[in-house]
Tab-separated table of C-alpha atoms in Angstrom:
chain	number	residue	atom	x	y	z
A	126	UNK	CA	103.354	63.738	110.718
A	127	UNK	CA	103.256	67.543	110.649
A	128	UNK	CA	101.412	68.899	107.615
A	129	UNK	CA	102.406	72.127	105.838
A	130	UNK	CA	100.178	74.979	106.918
A	131	UNK	CA	98.163	77.013	104.445
A	132	UNK	CA	99.769	80.431	104.145
A	133	UNK	CA	97.291	83.233	104.828
A	134	UNK	CA	97.893	86.846	103.801
A	135	UNK	CA	98.170	89.646	106.345
A	136	UNK	CA	96.116	92.767	105.901
A	137	UNK	CA	98.162	95.575	104.402
A	138	UNK	CA	101.070	93.322	103.361
A	139	UNK	CA	102.135	92.059	99.961
A	140	UNK	CA	103.889	88.799	100.823
A	141	UNK	CA	102.073	86.090	102.737
A	142	UNK	CA	105.102	84.057	103.852
A	143	UNK	CA	108.462	84.816	105.436
A	144	UNK	CA	110.785	82.103	104.143
A	145	UNK	CA	114.416	82.155	105.236
A	146	UNK	CA	116.932	84.139	103.224
A	147	UNK	CA	118.999	82.204	100.702
A	148	UNK	CA	122.186	82.485	102.782
A	149	UNK	CA	120.687	81.117	105.989
A	150	UNK	CA	121.679	77.698	107.333
A	151	UNK	CA	118.130	76.935	108.436
A	152	UNK	CA	114.803	77.108	106.647
A	153	UNK	CA	111.537	78.174	108.272
A	154	UNK	CA	108.395	76.372	107.157
A	155	UNK	CA	104.939	76.923	108.688
A	156	UNK	CA	103.121	73.731	109.658
A	157	UNK	CA	99.752	72.715	111.040
A	158	UNK	CA	100.197	71.514	114.644
A	159	UNK	CA	96.609	70.297	114.828
A	160	UNK	CA	95.489	72.891	117.387
A	161	UNK	CA	93.631	75.058	114.915
A	162	UNK	CA	96.102	77.922	115.045
A	163	UNK	CA	96.339	78.049	111.239
A	164	UNK	CA	92.630	78.896	111.073
A	165	UNK	CA	93.152	82.148	112.953
A	166	UNK	CA	93.489	85.468	111.163
A	167	UNK	CA	97.183	86.465	111.150
A	168	UNK	CA	97.956	89.340	113.502
A	169	UNK	CA	98.853	92.716	111.937
A	170	UNK	CA	102.575	93.090	111.330
A	171	UNK	CA	104.117	96.296	112.657
A	172	UNK	CA	106.876	97.959	110.656
A	173	UNK	CA	110.178	98.401	112.490
A	174	UNK	CA	112.887	100.930	111.631
A	175	UNK	CA	116.606	100.372	112.222
A	176	UNK	CA	119.423	102.853	111.646
A	177	UNK	CA	121.816	101.848	108.879
A	178	UNK	CA	125.190	103.195	110.021
A	179	UNK	CA	126.818	103.027	106.612
A	180	UNK	CA	130.074	104.955	106.182
A	181	UNK	CA	129.597	105.634	102.479
A	182	UNK	CA	126.471	106.495	100.519
A	183	UNK	CA	127.254	106.205	96.805
A	184	UNK	CA	127.100	102.621	95.537
A	185	UNK	CA	128.782	101.789	92.244
A	186	UNK	CA	128.234	99.070	89.641
A	187	UNK	CA	129.713	98.032	86.315
A	188	UNK	CA	126.793	95.959	85.018
A	189	UNK	CA	126.676	96.058	81.194
A	190	UNK	CA	122.882	96.373	80.958
A	191	UNK	CA	122.211	99.043	83.584
A	192	UNK	CA	122.217	102.633	82.393
A	193	UNK	CA	124.026	104.152	85.379
A	194	UNK	CA	127.255	103.456	87.249
A	195	UNK	CA	126.366	104.932	90.661
A	196	UNK	CA	123.323	105.071	92.893
A	197	UNK	CA	122.034	106.050	96.330
A	198	UNK	CA	119.482	104.095	98.325
A	199	UNK	CA	118.177	105.967	101.382
A	200	UNK	CA	116.380	102.820	102.592
A	201	UNK	CA	116.777	99.046	102.674
A	202	UNK	CA	113.494	97.219	102.453
A	203	UNK	CA	110.284	98.857	101.251
A	204	UNK	CA	106.904	99.200	102.899
A	205	UNK	CA	105.149	99.403	99.523
A	206	UNK	CA	105.382	95.608	99.643
A	207	UNK	CA	104.997	95.056	95.886
A	208	UNK	CA	105.077	91.306	95.437
A	209	UNK	CA	106.950	91.591	92.126
A	210	UNK	CA	109.748	93.832	93.480
A	211	UNK	CA	113.176	92.867	92.163
A	212	UNK	CA	114.813	94.288	95.310
A	213	UNK	CA	113.342	91.686	97.662
A	214	UNK	CA	116.315	89.254	97.385
A	215	UNK	CA	118.674	91.986	98.664
A	216	UNK	CA	117.260	91.529	102.185
A	217	UNK	CA	118.946	88.121	102.266
A	218	UNK	CA	122.297	89.906	102.595
A	219	UNK	CA	121.035	91.190	105.950
A	220	UNK	CA	120.092	87.698	107.116
A	221	UNK	CA	116.421	88.468	106.569
A	222	UNK	CA	113.617	87.119	104.417
A	223	UNK	CA	112.629	88.536	101.013
A	224	UNK	CA	109.041	87.978	102.114
A	225	UNK	CA	107.436	89.798	105.040
A	226	UNK	CA	110.796	90.923	106.465
A	227	UNK	CA	111.493	92.960	103.336
A	228	UNK	CA	108.377	95.081	103.760
A	229	UNK	CA	108.265	95.274	107.566
A	230	UNK	CA	111.895	95.421	108.759
A	231	UNK	CA	113.280	98.576	107.219
A	232	UNK	CA	116.708	100.176	107.511
A	233	UNK	CA	117.245	103.904	106.987
A	234	UNK	CA	120.321	106.094	106.548
A	235	UNK	CA	119.912	109.289	108.588
A	236	UNK	CA	123.410	110.561	107.690
A	237	UNK	CA	122.887	110.124	103.937
A	238	UNK	CA	122.956	113.824	103.055
A	239	UNK	CA	126.100	114.546	105.095
A	240	UNK	CA	127.876	111.504	103.665
A	241	UNK	CA	126.924	112.548	100.142
A	242	UNK	CA	128.281	116.074	100.579
A	243	UNK	CA	131.559	114.646	101.866
A	244	UNK	CA	131.934	112.252	98.938
A	245	UNK	CA	131.075	114.892	96.328
A	246	UNK	CA	133.742	117.251	97.734
A	247	UNK	CA	136.525	114.702	97.414
A	248	UNK	CA	139.331	115.726	95.116
A	249	UNK	CA	139.115	113.928	91.819
A	250	UNK	CA	135.399	113.141	91.976
A	251	UNK	CA	134.083	112.749	88.426
A	252	UNK	CA	130.453	113.748	87.963
A	253	UNK	CA	127.978	111.339	86.370
A	254	UNK	CA	124.210	111.102	87.047
A	255	UNK	CA	123.292	109.440	90.333
A	256	UNK	CA	120.329	107.065	90.351
A	257	UNK	CA	118.334	107.776	93.498
A	258	UNK	CA	116.423	104.801	94.858
A	259	UNK	CA	117.585	102.244	92.308
A	260	UNK	CA	116.908	99.348	94.697
A	261	UNK	CA	113.954	100.405	96.851
A	262	UNK	CA	111.535	103.299	96.361
A	263	UNK	CA	113.002	106.537	97.777
A	264	UNK	CA	109.436	107.791	98.344
A	265	UNK	CA	108.044	104.868	100.305
A	266	UNK	CA	105.691	105.799	103.198
A	267	UNK	CA	108.363	106.354	105.892
A	268	UNK	CA	109.964	109.068	103.747
A	269	UNK	CA	107.029	111.340	104.553
A	270	UNK	CA	108.305	111.513	108.126
A	271	UNK	CA	112.052	110.884	107.793
A	272	UNK	CA	112.642	113.174	104.755
A	273	UNK	CA	115.962	111.534	103.905
A	274	UNK	CA	115.324	111.597	100.169
A	275	UNK	CA	114.547	115.294	100.267
A	276	UNK	CA	117.753	116.017	102.191
A	277	UNK	CA	119.719	114.161	99.502
A	278	UNK	CA	118.040	116.186	96.762
A	279	UNK	CA	118.953	119.397	98.567
A	280	UNK	CA	122.629	118.392	98.489
A	281	UNK	CA	122.485	117.426	94.813
A	282	UNK	CA	120.798	120.742	93.975
A	283	UNK	CA	123.453	122.721	95.852
A	284	UNK	CA	126.249	120.828	94.089
A	285	UNK	CA	124.516	121.141	90.695
A	286	UNK	CA	124.730	117.366	90.391
A	287	UNK	CA	122.410	115.474	87.993
A	288	UNK	CA	120.044	112.840	89.405
A	289	UNK	CA	117.579	110.273	88.095
A	290	UNK	CA	114.676	108.965	90.170
A	291	UNK	CA	112.393	105.960	89.753
A	292	UNK	CA	109.309	105.830	91.973
A	293	UNK	CA	105.697	104.701	92.046
A	294	UNK	CA	104.678	107.024	94.900
A	295	UNK	CA	102.646	110.232	94.762
A	296	UNK	CA	104.823	111.569	97.574
A	297	UNK	CA	107.383	112.603	94.964
A	298	UNK	CA	105.156	115.623	94.288
A	299	UNK	CA	106.219	117.008	97.669
A	300	UNK	CA	109.687	117.692	96.253
A	301	UNK	CA	108.564	119.196	92.958
A	302	UNK	CA	110.055	122.540	94.021
A	303	UNK	CA	113.567	121.069	94.008
A	304	UNK	CA	113.030	118.756	91.044
A	305	UNK	CA	111.515	121.458	88.828
A	306	UNK	CA	114.402	123.808	89.583
A	307	UNK	CA	116.943	121.128	88.689
A	308	UNK	CA	115.042	119.937	85.620
A	309	UNK	CA	115.220	123.414	84.065
A	310	UNK	CA	118.990	122.949	83.864
A	311	UNK	CA	118.782	119.301	82.785
A	312	UNK	CA	119.847	118.104	86.215
A	313	UNK	CA	116.893	115.850	87.057
A	314	UNK	CA	114.794	113.150	85.415
A	315	UNK	CA	111.877	111.348	87.075
A	316	UNK	CA	110.451	108.031	85.880
A	317	UNK	CA	107.325	106.295	87.122
A	318	UNK	CA	108.007	102.578	87.578
A	319	UNK	CA	106.251	99.774	85.707
A	320	UNK	CA	106.162	96.250	87.104
A	321	UNK	CA	108.656	93.501	86.354
A	322	UNK	CA	109.077	90.005	87.776
A	323	UNK	CA	111.997	88.289	89.482
A	324	UNK	CA	110.669	86.627	92.637
A	325	UNK	CA	108.626	83.994	90.861
A	326	UNK	CA	108.108	81.992	94.075
A	327	UNK	CA	106.561	84.837	96.044
A	328	UNK	CA	104.591	86.055	93.036
A	329	UNK	CA	103.174	82.584	92.425
A	330	UNK	CA	102.236	82.293	96.101
A	331	UNK	CA	100.524	85.697	96.009
A	332	UNK	CA	98.550	84.817	92.871
A	333	UNK	CA	97.375	81.483	94.234
A	334	UNK	CA	96.241	83.111	97.464
A	335	UNK	CA	94.457	86.139	96.026
A	336	UNK	CA	93.381	84.929	92.574
A	337	UNK	CA	93.345	81.107	92.666
A	338	UNK	CA	91.058	80.806	89.626
A	339	UNK	CA	93.340	82.996	87.481
A	340	UNK	CA	96.795	82.081	88.782
A	341	UNK	CA	97.611	79.357	86.260
A	342	UNK	CA	96.526	81.543	83.330
A	343	UNK	CA	98.548	84.549	84.484
A	344	UNK	CA	101.669	82.466	85.071
A	345	UNK	CA	101.268	80.914	81.637
A	346	UNK	CA	101.154	84.350	79.990
A	347	UNK	CA	104.249	85.465	81.910
A	348	UNK	CA	106.127	82.326	80.855
A	349	UNK	CA	105.202	82.920	77.232
A	350	UNK	CA	107.189	86.168	77.299
A	351	UNK	CA	110.336	84.485	78.674
A	352	UNK	CA	110.747	81.421	76.516
A	353	UNK	CA	108.690	79.176	78.795
A	354	UNK	CA	110.198	80.381	82.085
A	355	UNK	CA	108.722	82.783	84.602
A	356	UNK	CA	111.862	84.902	84.554
A	357	UNK	CA	115.122	85.121	82.635
A	358	UNK	CA	117.945	86.701	84.641
A	359	UNK	CA	120.439	86.722	81.752
A	360	UNK	CA	122.001	90.091	80.946
A	361	UNK	CA	120.141	92.041	78.257
A	362	UNK	CA	117.124	89.735	78.700
A	363	UNK	CA	116.123	90.195	82.341
A	364	UNK	CA	114.152	93.398	81.752
A	365	UNK	CA	112.556	92.491	78.431
A	366	UNK	CA	109.955	90.157	76.989
A	367	UNK	CA	109.623	88.375	73.656
A	368	UNK	CA	106.980	86.453	71.761
A	369	UNK	CA	103.429	87.164	70.536
A	370	UNK	CA	102.034	88.161	73.936
A	371	UNK	CA	104.891	90.608	74.600
A	372	UNK	CA	104.382	92.088	71.127
A	373	UNK	CA	100.673	92.520	71.818
A	374	UNK	CA	101.414	94.349	75.088
A	375	UNK	CA	103.785	96.669	73.209
A	376	UNK	CA	101.093	97.459	70.631
A	377	UNK	CA	98.527	98.137	73.348
A	378	UNK	CA	100.944	100.399	75.203
A	379	UNK	CA	101.779	102.383	72.068
A	380	UNK	CA	98.096	102.746	71.217
A	381	UNK	CA	97.303	103.978	74.726
A	382	UNK	CA	100.104	106.537	74.495
A	383	UNK	CA	98.725	107.887	71.231
A	384	UNK	CA	95.194	108.016	72.645
A	385	UNK	CA	96.379	109.974	75.700
A	386	UNK	CA	98.490	112.341	73.632
A	387	UNK	CA	101.830	111.125	74.923
A	388	UNK	CA	104.392	111.790	72.243
A	389	UNK	CA	107.592	109.900	71.611
A	390	UNK	CA	109.985	110.095	74.535
A	391	UNK	CA	112.514	112.846	73.937
A	392	UNK	CA	114.391	112.959	77.229
A	393	UNK	CA	117.707	114.700	76.739
A	394	UNK	CA	120.871	113.547	78.502
A	395	UNK	CA	121.465	115.159	81.865
A	396	UNK	CA	124.139	117.848	82.042
A	397	UNK	CA	127.243	116.978	84.061
A	398	UNK	CA	129.121	120.160	83.139
A	399	UNK	CA	127.330	122.271	85.761
A	400	UNK	CA	128.691	120.300	88.715
A	401	UNK	CA	130.225	122.671	91.250
A	402	UNK	CA	130.803	122.035	94.963
A	403	UNK	CA	129.231	124.996	96.778
A	404	UNK	CA	131.731	127.378	98.408
A	405	UNK	CA	132.397	126.729	102.071
A	406	UNK	CA	133.385	129.157	104.783
A	407	UNK	CA	137.156	129.615	104.674
A	408	UNK	CA	137.552	128.443	101.048
A	409	UNK	CA	140.074	130.344	98.928
A	410	UNK	CA	138.326	132.504	96.357
A	411	UNK	CA	138.803	131.556	92.717
A	412	UNK	CA	140.507	134.113	90.483
A	413	UNK	CA	138.352	133.253	87.464
């Protein structure tokens, strides 16, 4: 009888496995064929890029516990490969795995800036802050070369349109010229991301592979913050934690902020009143 193979991590990758997406009719499972192939070091996995020929660029949502109603994602998939990333399940909608596929088979939107300008110029467009990179990091490694995120920011700056960004990448400093200019007019807010947990299967696999002596303890602490479960996807609960351990983390965080001189967050709402489509050649001049 075929025995399940031990999953071995690949150098430079977060996930170790590449299980089928949840919408697939078949399920891939590695197994030991007895020829010693599972003892070999896994070959490096090359990242592939595919054009996403989307016809629209602004995605909208009406979720009651998300603080924005529209977003732009320049990329699908993310080479950062964070094992805890909540965006991993979205690759299943492409018929791909939330595991290695998510961090190695990337899709990019080269026409994002042009599409955005077209949508912002539509009659009746109502301005509200756009969340840039709400699903995958807009400053993941391929952005250094493709510069799609920067082209989007250039459009938003020209239209005086407010934007929020969440990223964990130092590459965001490249665009500080645009972001600083917009921030002066309350048109930009940048947030550095802190980890959360949704893919409990992949996270558990990663822990057991990299930290087998600590895995059970870590998973126990995580479960203690979610009423005994590794994750609670219920609205208003999915991005929070409760219980003594969660309270202790909050106290430690607050103490660290005081020690580092970080004051209470005083971010002001972004200004939507400044939104103005830039004049185009041939436009009729305004009288006032």
